[in-house]
Amino acid sequence: MTPAELASVVLAAAHAVFEQRGLDRAALPASTVVERPRNPEHGDYASTLALQLSKKVGVPPRDLAGALADELSRAEGVKSVEIAGPGFLNIRLDAAAAGQLARVIVEAGAEYGRSDRLAGERINLEFVSANPTGPVHIGGVRWAAVGDALSRLLRATGADVGTEYYFNDAGSQIDRFARSLLAAAKGEPAPEDGYGGAYIAEIAAEVRARRPEVSSLDDDAAQEVFRVEGVALMFDEIRSSLRDFGVEFDTYFNEKDLHDRGELDLALNRLREQGHLYESEGATWLRTTDFGDDKDRVLRKSNGEWTYFAADCAYYLDKRERGFERVVIMLGADHHGYIGRMKAMSACFGDDPERNLEILIGQLVNLLRDGAPMRMSKRAGTVITLEDLVDAIGVDASRYALARYSSDSPIDIDIELWTRATRDNPVYYVQYVAARTAGVARNAAEVGLVPGDADAFRPELLAHEKENELLKALAQFPAVVATAAELREPHRVARYLEESVAASYHRFYDNCRVLPLGDEEITDLHRARLWLNNATRTVIANGLHLLGVSAPERM
């Protein structure tokens, strides 16, 4: 019995109690939930339904809990129900009901853990969005791992998600990038405000190979060639490195398109219609202080140039006009000051900033070698890049390590730890269970042990304490996925896989032999345990997939 199925049983019991007592059934919720108690001795599941309904119907919570307990105790699959505290229901399932979960998981396969919790929500999820002036640095890599995992979680819970990379190909940073390429092509040092690193010389050489005529152009014309060609080359490299990291975006959005299509003027006019623009000192300002910002913001300077914030406004409006109800933007630690102005901007458009705009801030990442931070990339010269991290510990370990921690906490990634083939390496610990469950299934097939038909499955045989513990852990997966999606916290999946599933499976494996020994006859218990082994493999594989990490069959 799954938690959702048990919740339906609890609700059915409540309907029966209300009918017996003549209580107003309109007070009953459309659905309810059951949770795992923190202390396993309190039962398999707990419900607070009696506490929730008590005031609505004027019945003391323990009295209502008693009636619910009597009704629930007669339900198929429920072994016992106890009342605790002011009216908690602690529920124990019989072995057959608990064990049926193994069949449910195996038959559901890749669908186990998915739900329609966020069905109907259209979410635009923007992450990474590094400027095409250099390789993706380790802060951007964190958002690549976390953002991609979050998109998978949101889709697994029914949301309609569009992932997006905002490609900043306009503005002063791009001008500095072009000047740096031109200087490198001429054999001159980088401008004082420019970009260094071996990659600048590499791109400059590639532009010259593609466009040999650039050497005969004057500096202004040559700089434009380097801008156009260099940005294209750099962005191709960024896309390629992210693709190798397992991250693809639905949309790559060019900032330049906002300018070329007149969308900044459109946004300006929309904000003027809302009554939040004013002119001062020859510039056009947005009155964001009306909505909590610390100061008003310039959209168009007195010389007619647009500000970066004007492009932010146009881009936000573009997303909303494309039908996205919620705009989620992931930004680095140095962008914390953007939150106030962006929320105020959303309100200036007439939106609800708490509903329509969500900004997530990621903290810093340090890569450690021999206990000391690595400071510079050999190629980029100033930062640690995606390639540096992957070269050091691999794609799976990189993605898992970056998604394993709450994104609002700084993290240190120890190269020695994340490359060890030992249980203290978190990704190895989880992937080892994936490989071990696959190995058990292979070895079982070799000795003629197969799960058999679902109708012949004997779930009541899964009565061992460690079997029950593992079943409880597997049952929590759908709730973990839903919570991780709703709270935007992929790390919950990683910690669940480690602390609940992997830990419980190891204890199960050590105490409950799946394979027959020697010439031992294959029994229904062996088959039942194989179902449980295969269910564990399913949950581990599904959970790792949500993090963008492989579930190997051999290690």
XYZ file of C-alpha atoms in Angstrom:
555
model
C 0.000 0.000 0.000
C 1.419 3.380 -1.003
C 1.099 6.480 1.216
C -1.433 7.886 -1.270
C -3.503 4.710 -1.081
C -3.397 4.741 2.717
C -4.415 8.416 2.718
C -7.480 7.449 0.667
C -8.288 4.710 3.194
C -8.024 7.238 6.044
C -10.320 9.657 4.220
C -12.827 6.871 3.510
C -12.839 6.038 7.217
C -13.541 9.693 7.995
C -16.504 9.679 5.590
C -17.893 6.587 7.338
C -17.474 8.148 10.800
C -19.154 11.383 9.718
C -22.072 9.465 8.261
C -22.463 7.346 11.405
C -22.430 10.418 13.669
C -24.498 12.673 11.452
C -21.674 15.183 11.083
C -21.493 17.660 8.236
C -19.506 15.922 5.504
C -18.879 19.288 3.827
C -16.194 19.747 6.485
C -14.211 16.851 5.060
C -11.258 17.736 2.837
C -11.038 16.500 -0.744
C -7.813 14.715 0.143
C -5.486 14.137 3.056
C -1.932 12.972 3.646
C -0.204 10.468 5.864
C 3.371 10.914 6.994
C 6.132 8.769 8.330
C 6.542 9.312 12.084
C 10.003 10.441 13.162
C 10.164 7.568 15.619
C 9.619 4.209 13.831
C 8.290 2.757 17.094
C 5.200 4.946 16.679
C 4.084 2.997 13.631
C 4.408 2.970 9.875
C 2.427 6.149 9.217
C 0.759 8.970 11.103
C -2.287 11.127 10.368
C -3.415 14.431 11.887
C -6.851 14.336 10.263
C -8.717 14.184 13.595
C -6.911 17.314 14.776
C -7.687 19.123 11.524
C -11.419 18.322 11.640
C -12.107 18.649 15.362
C -12.885 22.377 15.532
C -14.882 22.325 12.307
C -17.368 19.767 13.634
C -17.216 20.527 17.364
C -15.972 17.096 18.450
C -13.001 16.742 20.845
C -9.965 15.592 18.817
C -9.310 12.445 20.865
C -12.976 11.421 20.569
C -12.866 11.903 16.816
C -9.509 10.122 16.651
C -11.006 7.174 18.562
C -13.860 6.842 16.101
C -11.457 7.082 13.158
C -9.177 4.485 14.752
C -12.070 2.032 15.193
C -13.108 2.458 11.571
C -9.556 2.295 10.223
C -8.752 -0.862 12.181
C -11.333 -2.709 10.089
C -9.802 -1.561 6.792
C -8.021 -4.139 4.687
C -4.250 -3.911 5.073
C -4.315 -1.986 8.366
C -2.845 -3.989 11.233
C -3.480 -1.542 14.065
C -4.196 2.100 14.881
C -3.153 3.875 18.049
C -4.113 7.317 19.350
C -1.278 9.510 20.581
C -1.150 12.906 22.239
C -4.098 15.211 21.549
C -5.381 13.100 18.647
C -2.642 11.818 16.379
C -3.320 8.530 14.630
C -0.370 6.141 14.462
C -1.049 3.478 11.850
C 0.613 0.121 11.317
C 0.103 -1.874 8.134
C 0.103 -5.619 7.920
C 3.027 -7.190 6.077
C 1.032 -7.923 2.925
C -0.173 -4.341 2.559
C 3.289 -2.943 3.218
C 4.981 -5.411 0.871
C 2.629 -4.678 -2.033
C 4.575 -1.454 -2.524
C 7.434 -3.419 -4.104
C 5.105 -4.589 -6.874
C 3.638 -1.100 -7.323
C 7.108 0.419 -7.766
C 8.420 -2.202 -10.173
C 5.298 -2.042 -12.331
C 5.328 1.773 -12.355
C 8.985 1.836 -13.395
C 10.157 5.294 -14.486
C 6.737 6.742 -13.576
C 7.143 5.975 -9.866
C 7.594 9.242 -7.993
C 5.880 11.371 -10.623
C 2.671 13.250 -9.806
C 0.372 16.028 -11.013
C 1.039 18.164 -7.922
C 1.993 21.206 -10.034
C -0.214 20.432 -13.035
C -1.456 23.579 -14.751
C 1.528 25.719 -13.770
C 3.503 27.280 -16.627
C 6.982 28.064 -15.369
C 9.864 29.761 -17.163
C 13.109 28.643 -15.529
C 16.191 30.682 -16.409
C 19.583 29.563 -15.161
C 23.312 29.852 -15.902
C 22.952 32.759 -18.403
C 26.700 33.450 -18.231
C 27.913 36.236 -20.477
C 29.626 34.922 -23.637
C 32.895 36.565 -22.647
C 34.555 33.441 -21.236
C 34.060 29.788 -20.279
C 31.360 28.887 -17.739
C 32.883 29.404 -14.282
C 32.207 27.180 -11.315
C 29.410 29.399 -9.963
C 27.573 29.022 -13.265
C 28.245 25.296 -13.182
C 26.419 25.081 -9.857
C 23.354 26.632 -11.458
C 23.681 24.279 -14.418
C 23.458 21.276 -12.085
C 20.816 22.697 -9.762
C 18.750 24.341 -12.493
C 18.634 21.250 -14.676
C 17.714 19.084 -11.673
C 14.984 21.557 -10.714
C 13.540 21.516 -14.239
C 13.365 17.712 -14.053
C 11.658 17.878 -10.663
C 9.108 20.439 -11.807
C 8.243 18.362 -14.859
C 8.020 15.227 -12.719
C 5.354 16.959 -10.657
C 3.285 18.025 -13.652
C 4.427 21.582 -14.338
C 4.793 22.893 -17.889
C 8.394 24.110 -17.804
C 10.415 26.082 -20.310
C 14.150 26.250 -19.572
C 15.974 29.307 -20.803
C 19.490 30.688 -21.181
C 19.699 34.475 -21.503
C 22.480 35.218 -23.930
C 23.846 38.697 -23.253
C 25.279 39.710 -26.613
C 24.944 43.458 -26.171
C 26.477 46.037 -23.881
C 29.828 47.185 -22.539
C 31.034 43.721 -21.461
C 30.805 42.516 -25.041
C 32.691 45.630 -26.186
C 35.486 44.854 -23.703
C 35.538 41.259 -24.947
C 35.886 42.431 -28.572
C 38.701 44.847 -27.645
C 40.475 42.027 -25.819
C 40.281 39.789 -28.898
C 41.567 42.558 -31.125
C 44.489 43.185 -28.767
C 45.351 39.471 -28.687
C 45.242 39.295 -32.496
C 47.683 42.213 -32.672
C 49.980 40.657 -30.078
C 49.223 43.406 -27.587
C 48.380 43.004 -23.863
C 44.714 42.929 -22.904
C 43.089 46.316 -22.243
C 43.073 47.341 -18.585
C 39.336 46.589 -18.319
C 39.506 43.634 -20.712
C 39.661 39.861 -20.460
C 42.773 37.722 -20.143
C 43.468 34.025 -20.269
C 44.628 31.647 -22.948
C 41.100 31.283 -24.331
C 41.178 34.890 -25.595
C 44.219 34.148 -27.747
C 42.602 30.892 -28.947
C 39.406 32.639 -30.034
C 41.304 35.519 -31.648
C 43.322 33.011 -33.698
C 40.133 31.178 -34.710
C 38.507 34.438 -35.846
C 41.568 35.289 -37.929
C 41.483 31.836 -39.502
C 37.798 32.234 -40.355
C 38.044 35.856 -41.453
C 41.604 36.449 -42.736
C 40.584 39.836 -44.124
C 40.266 41.125 -40.549
C 44.016 41.806 -40.501
C 43.638 44.478 -43.201
C 40.738 46.341 -41.553
C 41.021 49.458 -39.422
C 40.595 48.956 -35.660
C 36.893 49.905 -35.529
C 35.941 47.546 -38.351
C 38.206 44.789 -37.042
C 36.768 45.126 -33.551
C 33.251 44.628 -34.941
C 34.358 41.457 -36.713
C 35.926 40.171 -33.523
C 32.760 41.055 -31.618
C 30.403 39.189 -33.942
C 32.633 36.192 -34.631
C 34.131 36.004 -31.150
C 30.787 36.035 -29.375
C 29.482 33.316 -31.695
C 32.557 31.141 -31.065
C 32.448 31.677 -27.314
C 28.771 30.891 -27.113
C 29.205 27.758 -29.236
C 31.823 26.644 -26.730
C 29.522 27.411 -23.780
C 26.669 25.437 -25.340
C 28.984 22.543 -26.138
C 30.420 22.362 -22.622
C 26.941 22.502 -21.078
C 25.731 19.797 -23.471
C 28.637 17.601 -22.420
C 27.533 18.282 -18.830
C 24.071 16.974 -19.693
C 22.338 20.358 -19.799
C 20.296 21.510 -22.772
C 17.954 24.505 -22.811
C 14.600 24.795 -24.536
C 15.363 28.396 -25.465
C 18.562 30.390 -25.951
C 17.408 33.981 -25.831
C 19.549 36.778 -27.294
C 19.471 40.128 -25.525
C 20.199 41.770 -28.870
C 16.814 40.537 -30.109
C 15.097 42.656 -27.460
C 16.755 45.728 -28.964
C 16.258 44.730 -32.597
C 12.558 43.905 -32.138
C 11.794 47.099 -30.244
C 10.831 45.241 -27.083
C 12.503 47.779 -24.811
C 10.216 50.485 -26.212
C 7.265 48.130 -25.740
C 8.181 47.586 -22.097
C 8.674 51.327 -21.590
C 5.232 52.057 -23.006
C 3.628 49.361 -20.854
C 5.225 50.815 -17.723
C 4.153 54.313 -18.753
C 0.557 53.063 -19.128
C 0.794 51.692 -15.600
C 1.792 55.175 -14.403
C 5.197 54.339 -12.987
C 7.555 56.281 -15.299
C 8.830 59.817 -14.929
C 11.427 62.039 -16.567
C 14.229 63.690 -14.621
C 17.524 65.260 -15.714
C 16.863 64.139 -19.271
C 16.589 60.455 -18.281
C 13.605 58.118 -18.021
C 13.091 56.588 -14.573
C 10.979 53.757 -13.174
C 9.469 54.542 -9.779
C 10.376 51.235 -8.134
C 10.438 52.819 -4.672
C 6.628 52.633 -4.754
C 7.088 48.885 -4.326
C 9.847 48.654 -1.767
C 13.015 49.221 -3.820
C 15.708 51.302 -2.122
C 15.838 53.772 -5.032
C 14.200 54.462 -8.377
C 15.877 52.999 -11.453
C 16.986 54.599 -14.717
C 15.705 52.861 -17.841
C 17.001 55.269 -20.481
C 19.938 57.566 -19.883
C 19.987 61.235 -20.853
C 22.151 60.352 -23.887
C 19.448 57.972 -25.128
C 21.239 54.747 -24.203
C 19.293 51.945 -22.555
C 20.379 50.605 -19.176
C 20.808 46.922 -18.337
C 17.750 47.195 -16.143
C 15.659 48.313 -19.127
C 16.602 45.052 -20.864
C 15.677 43.172 -17.667
C 12.229 44.774 -17.791
C 11.741 43.943 -21.479
C 12.910 40.376 -20.967
C 10.569 39.815 -18.035
C 7.643 41.196 -20.045
C 8.590 38.985 -22.987
C 8.425 35.885 -20.784
C 5.052 36.865 -19.374
C 3.725 37.631 -22.864
C 4.787 34.131 -23.925
C 2.295 32.770 -21.396
C 4.536 31.877 -18.470
C 2.624 32.464 -15.273
C 5.684 32.146 -13.052
C 9.130 33.430 -13.964
C 11.931 31.774 -11.989
C 15.420 33.254 -12.294
C 18.554 31.753 -10.777
C 21.280 34.271 -9.986
C 24.730 34.162 -8.434
C 25.710 35.336 -4.961
C 26.793 38.749 -6.283
C 23.264 39.466 -7.538
C 21.475 39.567 -4.183
C 20.836 43.288 -4.654
C 18.789 42.534 -7.787
C 15.941 40.972 -5.852
C 14.365 44.205 -4.611
C 14.461 45.992 -7.938
C 13.229 42.967 -9.890
C 10.317 42.373 -7.520
C 9.418 46.069 -7.724
C 9.643 45.958 -11.520
C 7.205 43.016 -11.577
C 4.768 45.035 -9.459
C 5.163 48.047 -11.779
C 3.886 45.848 -14.624
C 0.798 45.105 -12.527
C 1.918 41.597 -11.550
C 2.020 39.987 -8.125
C 5.756 39.668 -7.362
C 5.143 36.814 -4.931
C 3.255 34.795 -7.513
C 4.695 35.799 -10.867
C 8.404 36.254 -10.115
C 10.743 34.053 -8.129
C 14.461 34.757 -7.725
C 16.824 32.131 -6.356
C 20.312 33.104 -5.205
C 23.146 30.596 -5.306
C 26.188 30.866 -3.087
C 29.855 30.363 -3.869
C 31.602 27.102 -4.701
C 35.231 26.324 -3.870
C 37.149 23.489 -5.473
C 39.713 22.046 -3.056
C 42.858 20.099 -3.824
C 44.955 18.817 -0.927
C 42.722 20.849 1.367
C 43.508 24.182 -0.319
C 41.250 26.100 -2.734
C 42.139 25.950 -6.400
C 42.380 29.554 -7.490
C 42.734 29.697 -11.242
C 41.993 27.795 -14.389
C 44.929 26.994 -16.628
C 42.885 28.177 -19.585
C 40.633 30.939 -18.251
C 43.361 32.449 -16.120
C 41.127 33.949 -13.441
C 38.425 31.446 -12.464
C 37.718 27.723 -12.104
C 35.651 26.537 -15.061
C 33.179 23.770 -15.830
C 35.903 21.843 -17.648
C 38.220 22.118 -14.627
C 35.593 20.572 -12.368
C 34.658 17.795 -14.804
C 38.308 16.984 -15.507
C 38.889 16.713 -11.769
C 35.961 14.513 -10.661
C 33.789 13.647 -13.691
C 30.291 14.646 -14.784
C 28.279 12.428 -12.413
C 30.214 13.420 -9.322
C 30.158 17.096 -10.356
C 26.400 17.159 -10.854
C 25.711 15.220 -7.690
C 28.097 17.312 -5.580
C 26.616 20.594 -6.797
C 22.983 19.475 -6.403
C 23.545 17.783 -3.022
C 23.616 20.994 -0.987
C 21.080 23.751 -0.503
C 21.914 26.340 -3.139
C 21.835 29.170 -0.602
C 24.846 27.664 1.237
C 28.488 27.970 0.136
C 30.094 24.602 -0.587
C 33.588 23.155 -0.809
C 34.173 20.329 -3.266
C 37.107 18.201 -2.182
C 38.617 16.512 -5.229
C 40.081 13.662 -3.164
C 36.709 12.876 -1.543
C 34.657 12.963 -4.745
C 37.020 10.689 -6.667
C 37.263 7.948 -4.029
C 35.655 4.571 -4.706
C 34.558 4.351 -1.074
C 31.328 4.740 0.858
C 32.335 8.155 2.223
C 32.012 9.505 -1.337
C 28.268 10.344 -1.499
C 27.781 9.735 -5.221
C 29.702 6.463 -5.079
C 27.627 5.399 -2.061
C 24.363 5.876 -3.983
C 25.568 4.608 -7.350
C 26.957 1.516 -5.631
C 23.403 0.616 -4.594
C 22.272 1.092 -8.194
C 25.004 -1.276 -9.347
C 24.471 -3.762 -6.517
C 20.720 -4.061 -7.143
C 21.416 -4.600 -10.848
C 24.055 -7.193 -9.953
C 21.671 -9.044 -7.645
C 19.094 -9.203 -10.442
C 21.713 -10.538 -12.908
C 22.964 -13.152 -10.442
C 19.388 -14.166 -9.643
C 18.647 -14.773 -13.318
C 21.767 -16.922 -13.619
C 20.515 -19.322 -10.907
C 16.970 -19.355 -12.245
C 15.509 -16.939 -9.700
C 13.063 -14.574 -11.400
C 10.407 -12.351 -9.797
C 7.612 -14.261 -11.451
C 4.108 -13.139 -12.233
C 2.779 -10.284 -10.109
C -0.222 -12.411 -9.121
C 2.124 -14.972 -7.573
C 4.035 -12.337 -5.577
C 3.770 -13.020 -1.837
C 4.154 -9.562 -0.234
C 3.219 -10.859 3.234
C 6.570 -12.675 3.309
C 8.378 -9.330 3.494
C 7.969 -9.230 7.262
C 11.576 -8.781 8.391
C 12.371 -5.569 10.249
C 14.917 -4.493 7.611
C 12.506 -5.270 4.783
C 9.895 -3.087 6.447
C 12.430 -0.311 6.948
C 13.382 -0.388 3.262
C 9.743 -0.406 2.155
C 9.051 2.653 4.286
C 12.014 4.440 2.700
C 10.857 3.609 -0.838
C 7.324 4.752 -0.025
C 8.541 8.272 0.706
C 9.941 8.904 -2.771
C 6.855 10.581 -4.321
C 6.533 12.941 -1.344
C 10.248 13.781 -1.476
C 9.998 14.600 -5.183
C 6.924 16.791 -4.689
C 8.469 18.663 -1.758
C 11.781 19.176 -3.548
C 9.938 20.627 -6.540
C 7.672 22.905 -4.533
C 10.524 24.235 -2.355
C 12.979 24.420 -5.302
C 15.405 22.197 -3.370
C 16.871 19.344 -5.450
C 19.273 18.551 -2.607
C 16.376 16.879 -0.807
C 16.414 14.113 -3.416
C 20.141 13.518 -3.022
C 19.964 13.374 0.764
C 16.961 11.060 0.603
C 18.771 8.677 -1.727
C 21.755 8.572 0.611
C 20.203 8.659 4.042
C 16.987 6.718 3.447
C 17.218 4.439 0.412
C 20.922 3.569 0.199
C 21.318 3.237 3.962
C 18.189 1.066 4.284
C 19.157 -1.099 1.330
C 22.595 -1.845 2.747
C 20.993 -2.962 6.026
C 18.458 -5.050 4.112
C 21.198 -6.649 2.002
C 23.252 -7.505 5.091
C 20.312 -9.102 6.917
C 17.992 -10.535 4.268
C 19.553 -12.820 1.693
C 17.982 -12.525 -1.727
C 19.820 -15.322 -3.554
C 19.641 -18.993 -2.553
C 22.821 -20.516 -1.156
C 24.401 -23.366 -3.060
C 21.799 -25.972 -3.951
C 19.179 -24.345 -1.743
C 15.704 -24.503 -3.246
C 14.289 -21.255 -4.590
C 11.337 -20.169 -2.462
C 8.622 -17.533 -2.563
C 10.637 -15.560 -0.006
C 13.576 -15.340 -2.422
C 11.186 -14.112 -5.111
C 9.567 -11.565 -2.802
C 12.970 -10.199 -1.829
C 13.932 -9.966 -5.483
C 10.839 -7.811 -6.052
C 12.034 -5.567 -3.227
C 15.576 -5.475 -4.636
C 14.234 -4.464 -8.050
C 11.961 -1.833 -6.511
C 15.008 -0.314 -4.850
C 16.810 -0.222 -8.176
C 13.826 1.619 -9.667
C 13.766 4.288 -6.967
C 17.537 4.811 -7.035
C 17.516 5.093 -10.842
C 14.534 7.476 -10.847
C 16.067 9.650 -8.149
C 19.465 9.850 -9.832
C 17.774 10.678 -13.139
C 16.120 13.678 -11.490
C 19.611 14.886 -10.564
C 20.970 14.194 -14.044
C 23.239 11.441 -12.716
C 23.594 7.948 -14.158
C 22.510 4.763 -12.362
C 25.229 2.298 -13.407
C 24.582 -1.419 -13.662
C 28.214 -2.227 -12.888
C 30.943 -0.445 -10.952
